[in-house]
Amino acid sequence: MTGAKALRRTSGTARTTALPRSCTKRKKIMFERILVAVDSSPTRLSTVHSAAAMARLTGARVRVLHVAASAATLAAVVPLEDDSEAEAVLDEAVGVLRRSGVAAEGVMVHALTTQIAGVISETAAEWKADLLVLTPHHRDLFGALWDPRVSDAVVHTGRTAVLLVPEGDGNDPAEPPVTDR
């Protein structure tokens, strides 16, 4: 009986014990570095807004990647957009992110259309991105077989978590909606 009383008495007292060191270390935030791959399509702002929302939730830094694509023909390499157009796409995306309160920077890379997926995956790995955000452009079955989507290749070859943002209607607002915190 004295053992039961002793147990009752000690269970009623507050004990303070040190937490294991693993519990007191600063935990890694899920996403600290987000890479956003944007193209020149009108749906790019859906991707940027989604990345901004994720970055605000986690406090992540964002790097925007735009690949200025070129196509190879039998006789020449033909740029699909000039540098000023590519820079405008990049500047727009970085501007939207910064205006929404996200630390952002931009990078432009030149590559052939057949190299875009590899460039995106390599950039994510080199920058040590925790998350890659991009928009899959939808094609019909035959189109997907003939010309596979960049997003499919990135998902299957990269080692970074990928968020695929559905294509918007092209009428995305220039600014993400303001939310109360």
CSV table of N, CA and C in Angstrom, one decimal:
chain,number,residue,atom,x,y,z
A,1,MET,N,0.8,-1.2,0.0
A,1,MET,CA,0.0,0.0,0.0
A,1,MET,C,0.9,1.3,0.0
A,2,THR,N,2.0,1.2,0.7
A,2,THR,CA,2.8,2.4,0.7
A,2,THR,C,3.4,2.6,-0.7
A,3,GLY,N,3.6,1.6,-1.5
A,3,GLY,CA,4.0,1.7,-2.8
A,3,GLY,C,3.0,2.5,-3.7
A,4,ALA,N,1.7,2.2,-3.5
A,4,ALA,CA,0.6,2.8,-4.2
A,4,ALA,C,0.6,4.3,-3.8
A,5,LYS,N,0.7,4.6,-2.5
A,5,LYS,CA,0.6,6.0,-2.1
A,5,LYS,C,1.8,6.7,-2.7
A,6,ALA,N,3.0,6.1,-2.7
A,6,ALA,CA,4.2,6.8,-3.2
A,6,ALA,C,4.0,7.1,-4.7
A,7,LEU,N,3.3,6.1,-5.4
A,7,LEU,CA,3.1,6.3,-6.9
A,7,LEU,C,2.1,7.4,-7.1
A,8,ARG,N,1.0,7.4,-6.3
A,8,ARG,CA,0.1,8.5,-6.4
A,8,ARG,C,0.7,9.9,-6.1
A,9,ARG,N,1.5,9.9,-5.1
A,9,ARG,CA,2.1,11.2,-4.7
A,9,ARG,C,3.0,11.7,-5.8
A,10,THR,N,3.8,10.9,-6.4
A,10,THR,CA,4.8,11.3,-7.4
A,10,THR,C,4.1,11.6,-8.7
A,11,SER,N,3.0,10.9,-9.0
A,11,SER,CA,2.3,11.2,-10.3
A,11,SER,C,1.6,12.5,-10.2
A,12,GLY,N,1.3,13.0,-9.0
A,12,GLY,CA,0.6,14.3,-8.9
A,12,GLY,C,1.6,15.5,-8.9
A,13,THR,N,2.8,15.3,-8.7
A,13,THR,CA,3.8,16.4,-8.7
A,13,THR,C,4.2,16.6,-10.2
A,14,ALA,N,4.5,17.9,-10.4
A,14,ALA,CA,5.0,18.3,-11.7
A,14,ALA,C,6.5,17.9,-11.9
A,15,ARG,N,6.8,17.2,-12.9
A,15,ARG,CA,8.2,16.9,-13.1
A,15,ARG,C,8.7,17.7,-14.4
A,16,THR,N,9.9,18.2,-14.3
A,16,THR,CA,10.4,18.8,-15.4
A,16,THR,C,11.6,18.0,-15.8
A,17,THR,N,11.6,17.6,-17.0
A,17,THR,CA,12.7,16.8,-17.6
A,17,THR,C,13.2,17.5,-18.8
A,18,ALA,N,14.5,17.4,-19.1
A,18,ALA,CA,15.0,18.1,-20.3
A,18,ALA,C,14.6,17.3,-21.5
A,19,LEU,N,14.2,18.0,-22.5
A,19,LEU,CA,13.8,17.4,-23.8
A,19,LEU,C,15.0,16.8,-24.5
A,20,PRO,N,14.9,15.8,-25.2
A,20,PRO,CA,16.0,15.2,-26.0
A,20,PRO,C,16.5,16.3,-26.9
A,21,ARG,N,17.8,16.3,-27.2
A,21,ARG,CA,18.4,17.3,-28.0
A,21,ARG,C,17.8,17.4,-29.4
A,22,SER,N,17.3,16.2,-29.9
A,22,SER,CA,16.7,16.2,-31.2
A,22,SER,C,15.4,17.0,-31.3
A,23,CYS,N,14.7,17.2,-30.1
A,23,CYS,CA,13.5,17.9,-30.1
A,23,CYS,C,13.8,19.4,-29.9
A,24,THR,N,14.9,19.8,-29.5
A,24,THR,CA,15.2,21.2,-29.3
A,24,THR,C,15.9,21.9,-30.4
A,25,LYS,N,16.4,21.1,-31.4
A,25,LYS,CA,17.1,21.6,-32.6
A,25,LYS,C,16.1,22.3,-33.4
A,26,ARG,N,16.5,23.3,-34.1
A,26,ARG,CA,15.6,24.0,-35.1
A,26,ARG,C,15.3,23.1,-36.2
A,27,LYS,N,14.0,22.9,-36.4
A,27,LYS,CA,13.5,22.0,-37.4
A,27,LYS,C,13.6,22.7,-38.8
A,28,LYS,N,13.9,21.9,-39.8
A,28,LYS,CA,14.1,22.4,-41.1
A,28,LYS,C,12.7,22.7,-41.6
A,29,ILE,N,12.5,23.8,-42.2
A,29,ILE,CA,11.3,24.2,-42.8
A,29,ILE,C,11.1,23.3,-44.1
A,30,MET,N,9.9,22.9,-44.3
A,30,MET,CA,9.6,22.0,-45.5
A,30,MET,C,10.2,22.6,-46.8
A,31,PHE,N,9.9,23.8,-47.1
A,31,PHE,CA,10.4,24.4,-48.4
A,31,PHE,C,11.1,25.7,-48.0
A,32,GLU,N,12.5,25.7,-48.2
A,32,GLU,CA,13.3,26.9,-48.0
A,32,GLU,C,13.7,27.5,-49.3
A,33,ARG,N,13.7,26.7,-50.4
A,33,ARG,CA,14.2,27.2,-51.7
A,33,ARG,C,13.2,26.6,-52.7
A,34,ILE,N,12.5,27.5,-53.4
A,34,ILE,CA,11.5,27.1,-54.4
A,34,ILE,C,12.0,27.6,-55.8
A,35,LEU,N,12.1,26.7,-56.7
A,35,LEU,CA,12.5,27.1,-58.1
A,35,LEU,C,11.2,27.1,-58.9
A,36,VAL,N,10.9,28.2,-59.6
A,36,VAL,CA,9.7,28.4,-60.4
A,36,VAL,C,10.2,28.5,-61.9
A,37,ALA,N,9.8,27.5,-62.7
A,37,ALA,CA,10.1,27.5,-64.1
A,37,ALA,C,9.0,28.1,-64.9
A,38,VAL,N,9.3,29.2,-65.6
A,38,VAL,CA,8.2,29.9,-66.3
A,38,VAL,C,8.6,30.0,-67.8
A,39,ASP,N,7.6,29.9,-68.6
A,39,ASP,CA,7.8,30.0,-70.0
A,39,ASP,C,7.0,31.3,-70.5
A,40,SER,N,6.9,31.5,-71.8
A,40,SER,CA,6.3,32.7,-72.2
A,40,SER,C,4.8,32.6,-72.5
A,41,SER,N,4.2,31.5,-72.1
A,41,SER,CA,2.8,31.3,-72.3
A,41,SER,C,2.0,32.2,-71.3
A,42,PRO,N,0.7,32.5,-71.7
A,42,PRO,CA,-0.1,33.4,-70.8
A,42,PRO,C,-0.4,32.8,-69.5
A,43,THR,N,-0.3,31.4,-69.3
A,43,THR,CA,-0.6,30.8,-68.1
A,43,THR,C,0.5,30.8,-67.0
A,44,ARG,N,1.6,31.5,-67.4
A,44,ARG,CA,2.8,31.5,-66.4
A,44,ARG,C,2.4,32.2,-65.1
A,45,LEU,N,1.5,33.1,-65.1
A,45,LEU,CA,1.2,33.8,-63.9
A,45,LEU,C,0.5,32.9,-62.8
A,46,SER,N,-0.2,31.9,-63.3
A,46,SER,CA,-0.8,30.9,-62.4
A,46,SER,C,0.3,30.2,-61.6
A,47,THR,N,1.4,29.9,-62.3
A,47,THR,CA,2.5,29.3,-61.6
A,47,THR,C,3.2,30.2,-60.6
A,48,VAL,N,3.4,31.4,-61.0
A,48,VAL,CA,4.0,32.4,-60.2
A,48,VAL,C,3.2,32.7,-58.9
A,49,HIS,N,1.9,32.8,-59.1
A,49,HIS,CA,1.0,33.1,-57.9
A,49,HIS,C,1.0,31.9,-57.0
A,50,SER,N,1.0,30.7,-57.5
A,50,SER,CA,1.1,29.5,-56.6
A,50,SER,C,2.4,29.4,-55.9
A,51,ALA,N,3.5,29.7,-56.6
A,51,ALA,CA,4.8,29.7,-55.9
A,51,ALA,C,4.8,30.8,-54.8
A,52,ALA,N,4.3,32.0,-55.1
A,52,ALA,CA,4.2,33.1,-54.1
A,52,ALA,C,3.5,32.6,-52.9
A,53,ALA,N,2.3,32.0,-53.1
A,53,ALA,CA,1.5,31.5,-51.9
A,53,ALA,C,2.3,30.5,-51.1
A,54,MET,N,3.0,29.6,-51.7
A,54,MET,CA,3.8,28.6,-51.0
A,54,MET,C,4.9,29.2,-50.3
A,55,ALA,N,5.6,30.2,-50.9
A,55,ALA,CA,6.7,30.8,-50.3
A,55,ALA,C,6.3,31.7,-49.1
A,56,ARG,N,5.1,32.3,-49.2
A,56,ARG,CA,4.6,33.1,-48.0
A,56,ARG,C,4.3,32.2,-46.9
A,57,LEU,N,3.8,31.0,-47.2
A,57,LEU,CA,3.5,30.0,-46.1
A,57,LEU,C,4.7,29.5,-45.4
A,58,THR,N,5.8,29.3,-46.1
A,58,THR,CA,7.0,28.6,-45.6
A,58,THR,C,8.1,29.6,-45.3
A,59,GLY,N,8.0,30.8,-45.8
A,59,GLY,CA,9.2,31.7,-45.7
A,59,GLY,C,10.3,31.4,-46.6
A,60,ALA,N,10.0,30.7,-47.7
A,60,ALA,CA,11.0,30.3,-48.7
A,60,ALA,C,11.5,31.4,-49.6
A,61,ARG,N,12.7,31.3,-50.0
A,61,ARG,CA,13.3,32.1,-51.1
A,61,ARG,C,12.9,31.5,-52.4
A,62,VAL,N,12.7,32.3,-53.4
A,62,VAL,CA,12.3,31.8,-54.7
A,62,VAL,C,13.3,32.3,-55.8
A,63,ARG,N,13.6,31.3,-56.7
A,63,ARG,CA,14.4,31.6,-57.9
A,63,ARG,C,13.5,31.3,-59.1
A,64,VAL,N,13.4,32.3,-59.9
A,64,VAL,CA,12.6,32.1,-61.2
A,64,VAL,C,13.6,31.7,-62.3
A,65,LEU,N,13.2,30.7,-63.0
A,65,LEU,CA,14.0,30.2,-64.2
A,65,LEU,C,13.2,30.4,-65.4
A,66,HIS,N,13.8,31.1,-66.4
A,66,HIS,CA,13.2,31.1,-67.7
A,66,HIS,C,14.2,30.6,-68.7
A,67,VAL,N,13.8,29.6,-69.5
A,67,VAL,CA,14.7,29.1,-70.5
A,67,VAL,C,14.3,29.8,-71.9
A,68,ALA,N,15.3,30.5,-72.4
A,68,ALA,CA,15.1,31.2,-73.7
A,68,ALA,C,15.4,30.1,-74.7
A,69,ALA,N,14.3,29.5,-75.3
A,69,ALA,CA,14.4,28.3,-76.1
A,69,ALA,C,14.8,28.6,-77.6
A,70,SER,N,15.5,27.7,-78.2
A,70,SER,CA,15.9,27.7,-79.6
A,70,SER,C,15.5,26.4,-80.2
A,71,ALA,N,15.2,26.4,-81.5
A,71,ALA,CA,14.9,25.1,-82.1
A,71,ALA,C,16.0,24.9,-83.2
A,72,ALA,N,16.4,23.6,-83.3
A,72,ALA,CA,17.4,23.2,-84.2
A,72,ALA,C,16.8,22.7,-85.5
A,73,THR,N,17.2,23.3,-86.6
A,73,THR,CA,16.8,22.8,-87.9
A,73,THR,C,17.9,22.1,-88.6
A,74,LEU,N,17.8,21.6,-89.8
A,74,LEU,CA,18.9,21.0,-90.5
A,74,LEU,C,20.0,22.0,-90.8
A,75,ALA,N,19.7,23.2,-91.0
A,75,ALA,CA,20.7,24.2,-91.4
A,75,ALA,C,21.1,25.2,-90.3
A,76,ALA,N,20.3,25.4,-89.3
A,76,ALA,CA,20.6,26.4,-88.3
A,76,ALA,C,19.9,26.2,-87.0
A,77,VAL,N,20.3,27.0,-86.0
A,77,VAL,CA,19.6,27.1,-84.7
A,77,VAL,C,18.8,28.4,-84.7
A,78,VAL,N,17.5,28.2,-84.5
A,78,VAL,CA,16.6,29.4,-84.6
A,78,VAL,C,16.0,29.7,-83.2
A,79,PRO,N,16.3,31.0,-82.7
A,79,PRO,CA,15.7,31.3,-81.4
A,79,PRO,C,14.2,31.5,-81.5
A,80,LEU,N,13.5,31.0,-80.5
A,80,LEU,CA,12.0,31.1,-80.5
A,80,LEU,C,11.6,32.4,-79.9
A,81,GLU,N,12.5,33.1,-79.1
A,81,GLU,CA,12.2,34.4,-78.6
A,81,GLU,C,13.5,35.1,-78.5
A,82,ASP,N,13.5,36.5,-78.6
A,82,ASP,CA,14.7,37.2,-78.4
A,82,ASP,C,15.0,37.5,-77.0
A,83,ASP,N,16.2,37.9,-76.7
A,83,ASP,CA,16.6,38.2,-75.3
A,83,ASP,C,15.7,39.2,-74.6
A,84,SER,N,15.2,40.2,-75.3
A,84,SER,CA,14.4,41.2,-74.6
A,84,SER,C,13.0,40.6,-74.2
A,85,GLU,N,12.5,39.8,-75.0
A,85,GLU,CA,11.2,39.1,-74.7
A,85,GLU,C,11.4,38.1,-73.5
A,86,ALA,N,12.5,37.4,-73.5
A,86,ALA,CA,12.8,36.5,-72.4
A,86,ALA,C,13.1,37.2,-71.1
A,87,GLU,N,13.8,38.3,-71.2
A,87,GLU,CA,14.0,39.1,-70.0
A,87,GLU,C,12.7,39.7,-69.4
A,88,ALA,N,11.8,40.1,-70.3
A,88,ALA,CA,10.5,40.7,-69.9
A,88,ALA,C,9.7,39.6,-69.2
A,89,VAL,N,9.7,38.4,-69.6
A,89,VAL,CA,9.0,37.3,-68.9
A,89,VAL,C,9.6,37.1,-67.6
A,90,LEU,N,10.9,37.0,-67.5
A,90,LEU,CA,11.6,36.8,-66.2
A,90,LEU,C,11.3,38.0,-65.2
A,91,ASP,N,11.5,39.2,-65.7
A,91,ASP,CA,11.3,40.4,-64.9
A,91,ASP,C,9.8,40.5,-64.4
A,92,GLU,N,8.9,40.1,-65.2
A,92,GLU,CA,7.5,40.1,-64.8
A,92,GLU,C,7.3,39.2,-63.6
A,93,ALA,N,7.8,37.9,-63.7
A,93,ALA,CA,7.6,36.9,-62.7
A,93,ALA,C,8.3,37.3,-61.4
A,94,VAL,N,9.5,37.8,-61.5
A,94,VAL,CA,10.2,38.3,-60.3
A,94,VAL,C,9.5,39.4,-59.6
A,95,GLY,N,9.0,40.4,-60.4
A,95,GLY,CA,8.3,41.5,-59.9
A,95,GLY,C,7.0,41.1,-59.2
A,96,VAL,N,6.2,40.2,-59.7
A,96,VAL,CA,5.0,39.7,-59.1
A,96,VAL,C,5.4,39.1,-57.7
A,97,LEU,N,6.4,38.3,-57.7
A,97,LEU,CA,6.8,37.6,-56.4
A,97,LEU,C,7.3,38.7,-55.4
A,98,ARG,N,8.1,39.6,-55.8
A,98,ARG,CA,8.6,40.7,-54.8
A,98,ARG,C,7.4,41.5,-54.3
A,99,ARG,N,6.5,41.9,-55.2
A,99,ARG,CA,5.3,42.7,-54.8
A,99,ARG,C,4.4,42.0,-53.8
A,100,SER,N,4.5,40.6,-53.9
A,100,SER,CA,3.7,39.9,-52.9
A,100,SER,C,4.5,39.5,-51.6
A,101,GLY,N,5.6,40.1,-51.5
A,101,GLY,CA,6.4,40.0,-50.2
A,101,GLY,C,7.3,38.8,-50.2
A,102,VAL,N,7.7,38.3,-51.3
A,102,VAL,CA,8.6,37.1,-51.4
A,102,VAL,C,10.0,37.5,-51.9
A,103,ALA,N,11.0,37.0,-51.2
A,103,ALA,CA,12.4,37.2,-51.7
A,103,ALA,C,12.6,36.4,-52.9
A,104,ALA,N,12.8,37.1,-54.0
A,104,ALA,CA,12.9,36.4,-55.3
A,104,ALA,C,14.1,37.0,-56.2
A,105,GLU,N,14.6,36.1,-57.0
A,105,GLU,CA,15.6,36.5,-58.0
A,105,GLU,C,15.3,35.7,-59.3
A,106,GLY,N,15.9,36.1,-60.4
A,106,GLY,CA,15.6,35.5,-61.7
A,106,GLY,C,16.9,35.1,-62.4
A,107,VAL,N,16.8,34.0,-63.2
A,107,VAL,CA,17.9,33.4,-63.9
A,107,VAL,C,17.3,33.1,-65.3
A,108,MET,N,18.1,33.5,-66.4
A,108,MET,CA,17.7,33.1,-67.7
A,108,MET,C,18.8,32.3,-68.3
A,109,VAL,N,18.4,31.2,-69.0
A,109,VAL,CA,19.3,30.2,-69.6
A,109,VAL,C,18.9,30.0,-71.0
A,110,HIS,N,19.8,29.9,-71.9
A,110,HIS,CA,19.5,29.6,-73.3
A,110,HIS,C,19.7,28.1,-73.5
A,111,ALA,N,18.8,27.5,-74.2
A,111,ALA,CA,18.9,26.0,-74.5
A,111,ALA,C,18.0,25.7,-75.7
A,112,LEU,N,18.3,24.5,-76.3
A,112,LEU,CA,17.4,24.0,-77.3
A,112,LEU,C,16.1,23.5,-76.7
A,113,THR,N,15.1,23.4,-77.5
A,113,THR,CA,13.8,22.9,-76.9
A,113,THR,C,13.9,21.5,-76.4
A,114,THR,N,14.8,20.7,-77.0
A,114,THR,CA,15.0,19.3,-76.5
A,114,THR,C,15.8,19.2,-75.2
A,115,GLN,N,16.4,20.3,-74.8
A,115,GLN,CA,17.2,20.3,-73.5
A,115,GLN,C,16.5,21.0,-72.4
A,116,ILE,N,15.3,21.5,-72.6
A,116,ILE,CA,14.6,22.4,-71.5
A,116,ILE,C,14.4,21.6,-70.2
A,117,ALA,N,13.9,20.4,-70.3
A,117,ALA,CA,13.6,19.6,-69.1
A,117,ALA,C,14.9,19.3,-68.3
A,118,GLY,N,16.0,19.0,-69.0
A,118,GLY,CA,17.2,18.7,-68.4
A,118,GLY,C,17.8,20.0,-67.7
A,119,VAL,N,17.6,21.1,-68.4
A,119,VAL,CA,18.1,22.4,-67.8
A,119,VAL,C,17.4,22.7,-66.5
A,120,ILE,N,16.0,22.5,-66.6
A,120,ILE,CA,15.2,22.8,-65.4
A,120,ILE,C,15.7,21.9,-64.2
A,121,SER,N,15.8,20.6,-64.5
A,121,SER,CA,16.2,19.6,-63.4
A,121,SER,C,17.6,19.9,-62.9
A,122,GLU,N,18.5,20.2,-63.8
A,122,GLU,CA,19.9,20.6,-63.4
A,122,GLU,C,19.9,21.8,-62.5
A,123,THR,N,19.2,22.8,-62.9
A,123,THR,CA,19.1,24.1,-62.2
A,123,THR,C,18.6,23.9,-60.8
A,124,ALA,N,17.5,23.1,-60.7
A,124,ALA,CA,16.9,22.8,-59.4
A,124,ALA,C,17.9,22.1,-58.5
A,125,ALA,N,18.7,21.1,-59.1
A,125,ALA,CA,19.7,20.4,-58.3
A,125,ALA,C,20.8,21.3,-57.9
A,126,GLU,N,21.3,22.1,-58.8
A,126,GLU,CA,22.5,22.9,-58.5
A,126,GLU,C,22.1,24.0,-57.4
A,127,TRP,N,20.9,24.5,-57.5
A,127,TRP,CA,20.5,25.5,-56.5
A,127,TRP,C,20.0,24.9,-55.2
A,128,LYS,N,19.9,23.6,-55.2
A,128,LYS,CA,19.4,22.8,-54.0
A,128,LYS,C,18.0,23.2,-53.7
A,129,ALA,N,17.2,23.3,-54.7
A,129,ALA,CA,15.8,23.6,-54.5
A,129,ALA,C,15.0,22.5,-53.8
A,130,ASP,N,14.2,22.9,-52.9
A,130,ASP,CA,13.3,21.9,-52.2
A,130,ASP,C,12.1,21.6,-52.9
A,131,LEU,N,11.7,22.5,-53.8
A,131,LEU,CA,10.4,22.4,-54.5
A,131,LEU,C,10.6,23.1,-55.9
A,132,LEU,N,10.1,22.4,-56.9
A,132,LEU,CA,10.1,23.0,-58.3
A,132,LEU,C,8.6,23.2,-58.7
A,133,VAL,N,8.3,24.4,-59.1
A,133,VAL,CA,6.9,24.7,-59.5
A,133,VAL,C,6.9,25.0,-61.0
A,134,LEU,N,6.0,24.3,-61.7
A,134,LEU,CA,5.8,24.6,-63.1
A,134,LEU,C,4.4,24.2,-63.6
A,135,THR,N,4.1,24.6,-64.8
A,135,THR,CA,2.8,24.4,-65.4
A,135,THR,C,2.9,23.3,-66.5
A,136,PRO,N,2.1,22.2,-66.4
A,136,PRO,CA,2.1,21.3,-67.5
A,136,PRO,C,1.2,21.8,-68.6
A,137,HIS,N,1.7,21.9,-69.8
A,137,HIS,CA,0.8,22.3,-70.9
A,137,HIS,C,0.1,21.0,-71.4
A,138,HIS,N,-1.2,21.1,-71.5
A,138,HIS,CA,-1.9,19.9,-71.9
A,138,HIS,C,-1.9,19.7,-73.4
A,139,ARG,N,-1.7,18.5,-73.9
A,139,ARG,CA,-1.8,18.2,-75.3
A,139,ARG,C,-2.7,16.9,-75.4
A,140,ASP,N,-3.1,16.7,-76.6
A,140,ASP,CA,-3.9,15.5,-76.9
A,140,ASP,C,-2.9,14.3,-76.9
A,141,LEU,N,-3.5,13.1,-76.9
A,141,LEU,CA,-2.6,11.9,-76.7
A,141,LEU,C,-1.6,11.8,-77.8
A,142,PHE,N,-2.0,12.1,-79.1
A,142,PHE,CA,-1.0,12.0,-80.2
A,142,PHE,C,0.1,13.1,-80.0
A,143,GLY,N,-0.3,14.3,-79.6
A,143,GLY,CA,0.6,15.4,-79.4
A,143,GLY,C,1.6,15.1,-78.3
A,144,ALA,N,1.1,14.5,-77.3
A,144,ALA,CA,2.0,14.1,-76.1
A,144,ALA,C,3.0,13.0,-76.5
A,145,LEU,N,2.6,12.1,-77.4
A,145,LEU,CA,3.5,11.0,-77.9
A,145,LEU,C,4.6,11.6,-78.8
A,146,TRP,N,4.1,12.5,-79.7
A,146,TRP,CA,5.1,13.1,-80.6
A,146,TRP,C,6.0,14.1,-80.0
A,147,ASP,N,5.5,14.9,-79.1
A,147,ASP,CA,6.3,15.9,-78.4
A,147,ASP,C,6.0,15.9,-76.9
A,148,PRO,N,6.7,15.1,-76.2
A,148,PRO,CA,6.4,15.0,-74.8
A,148,PRO,C,6.4,16.3,-74.0
A,149,ARG,N,5.7,16.4,-73.0
A,149,ARG,CA,5.6,17.6,-72.2
A,149,ARG,C,6.9,17.7,-71.3
A,150,VAL,N,7.4,19.0,-71.2
A,150,VAL,CA,8.6,19.2,-70.4
A,150,VAL,C,8.3,18.8,-69.0
A,151,SER,N,7.1,19.1,-68.4
A,151,SER,CA,6.8,18.8,-67.0
A,151,SER,C,6.9,17.3,-66.8
A,152,ASP,N,6.4,16.4,-67.8
A,152,ASP,CA,6.6,15.0,-67.6
A,152,ASP,C,8.0,14.6,-67.5
A,153,ALA,N,8.9,15.1,-68.4
A,153,ALA,CA,10.3,14.8,-68.3
A,153,ALA,C,10.9,15.2,-67.0
A,154,VAL,N,10.6,16.4,-66.5
A,154,VAL,CA,11.1,16.9,-65.3
A,154,VAL,C,10.7,16.0,-64.1
A,155,VAL,N,9.5,15.6,-64.1
A,155,VAL,CA,9.0,14.8,-63.0
A,155,VAL,C,9.7,13.4,-63.0
A,156,HIS,N,9.9,12.9,-64.1
A,156,HIS,CA,10.5,11.5,-64.2
A,156,HIS,C,12.0,11.5,-64.1
A,157,THR,N,12.7,12.6,-64.3
A,157,THR,CA,14.1,12.6,-64.3
A,157,THR,C,14.7,13.3,-63.2
A,158,GLY,N,14.0,14.3,-62.6
A,158,GLY,CA,14.6,15.1,-61.5
A,158,GLY,C,14.5,14.5,-60.2
A,159,ARG,N,15.2,15.0,-59.2
A,159,ARG,CA,15.3,14.5,-57.8
A,159,ARG,C,14.7,15.5,-56.9
A,160,THR,N,13.9,16.5,-57.4
A,160,THR,CA,13.3,17.6,-56.6
A,160,THR,C,11.8,17.4,-56.6
A,161,ALA,N,11.2,17.7,-55.4
A,161,ALA,CA,9.7,17.6,-55.4
A,161,ALA,C,9.1,18.6,-56.4
A,162,VAL,N,8.1,18.2,-57.1
A,162,VAL,CA,7.5,19.0,-58.1
A,162,VAL,C,6.0,19.3,-57.8
A,163,LEU,N,5.7,20.6,-57.9
A,163,LEU,CA,4.3,21.0,-57.9
A,163,LEU,C,3.9,21.4,-59.3
A,164,LEU,N,2.9,20.7,-59.8
A,164,LEU,CA,2.4,21.0,-61.1
A,164,LEU,C,1.1,21.9,-61.0
A,165,VAL,N,1.2,23.1,-61.4
A,165,VAL,CA,0.0,24.0,-61.3
A,165,VAL,C,-0.8,23.9,-62.5
A,166,PRO,N,-2.1,23.7,-62.4
A,166,PRO,CA,-3.0,23.6,-63.6
A,166,PRO,C,-2.9,24.9,-64.4
A,167,GLU,N,-3.1,24.7,-65.7
A,167,GLU,CA,-3.1,25.9,-66.5
A,167,GLU,C,-4.3,26.7,-66.2
A,168,GLY,N,-4.1,28.0,-66.0
A,168,GLY,CA,-5.2,29.0,-65.8
A,168,GLY,C,-5.9,29.3,-67.1
A,169,ASP,N,-6.7,30.3,-67.1
A,169,ASP,CA,-7.4,30.6,-68.3
A,169,ASP,C,-6.7,31.7,-69.1
A,170,GLY,N,-5.5,32.1,-68.6
A,170,GLY,CA,-4.7,33.1,-69.3
A,170,GLY,C,-5.1,34.5,-68.9
A,171,ASN,N,-6.1,34.7,-68.0
A,171,ASN,CA,-6.5,36.0,-67.5
A,171,ASN,C,-6.2,36.1,-66.1
A,172,ASP,N,-5.1,35.6,-65.7
A,172,ASP,CA,-4.7,35.7,-64.3
A,172,ASP,C,-4.4,37.2,-63.9
A,173,PRO,N,-4.8,37.6,-62.7
A,173,PRO,CA,-4.5,39.0,-62.4
A,173,PRO,C,-3.0,39.2,-62.3
A,174,ALA,N,-2.6,40.5,-62.5
A,174,ALA,CA,-1.2,40.8,-62.4
A,174,ALA,C,-0.7,40.7,-61.0
A,175,GLU,N,-1.5,40.8,-60.0
A,175,GLU,CA,-1.2,40.7,-58.6
A,175,GLU,C,-1.9,39.6,-57.9
A,176,PRO,N,-1.3,38.9,-57.0
A,176,PRO,CA,-2.0,37.8,-56.3
A,176,PRO,C,-3.0,38.5,-55.3
A,177,PRO,N,-4.1,37.9,-55.0
A,177,PRO,CA,-5.0,38.5,-54.0
A,177,PRO,C,-4.3,38.7,-52.7
A,178,VAL,N,-4.7,39.8,-52.0
A,178,VAL,CA,-4.1,40.1,-50.7
A,178,VAL,C,-4.9,39.4,-49.7
A,179,THR,N,-4.2,38.7,-48.8
A,179,THR,CA,-4.9,38.0,-47.7
A,179,THR,C,-4.5,38.5,-46.4
A,180,ASP,N,-5.4,38.4,-45.4
A,180,ASP,CA,-5.0,38.8,-44.0
A,180,ASP,C,-4.2,37.7,-43.4
A,181,ARG,N,-3.2,38.1,-42.6
A,181,ARG,CA,-2.4,37.0,-41.9
A,181,ARG,C,-2.9,37.0,-40.5
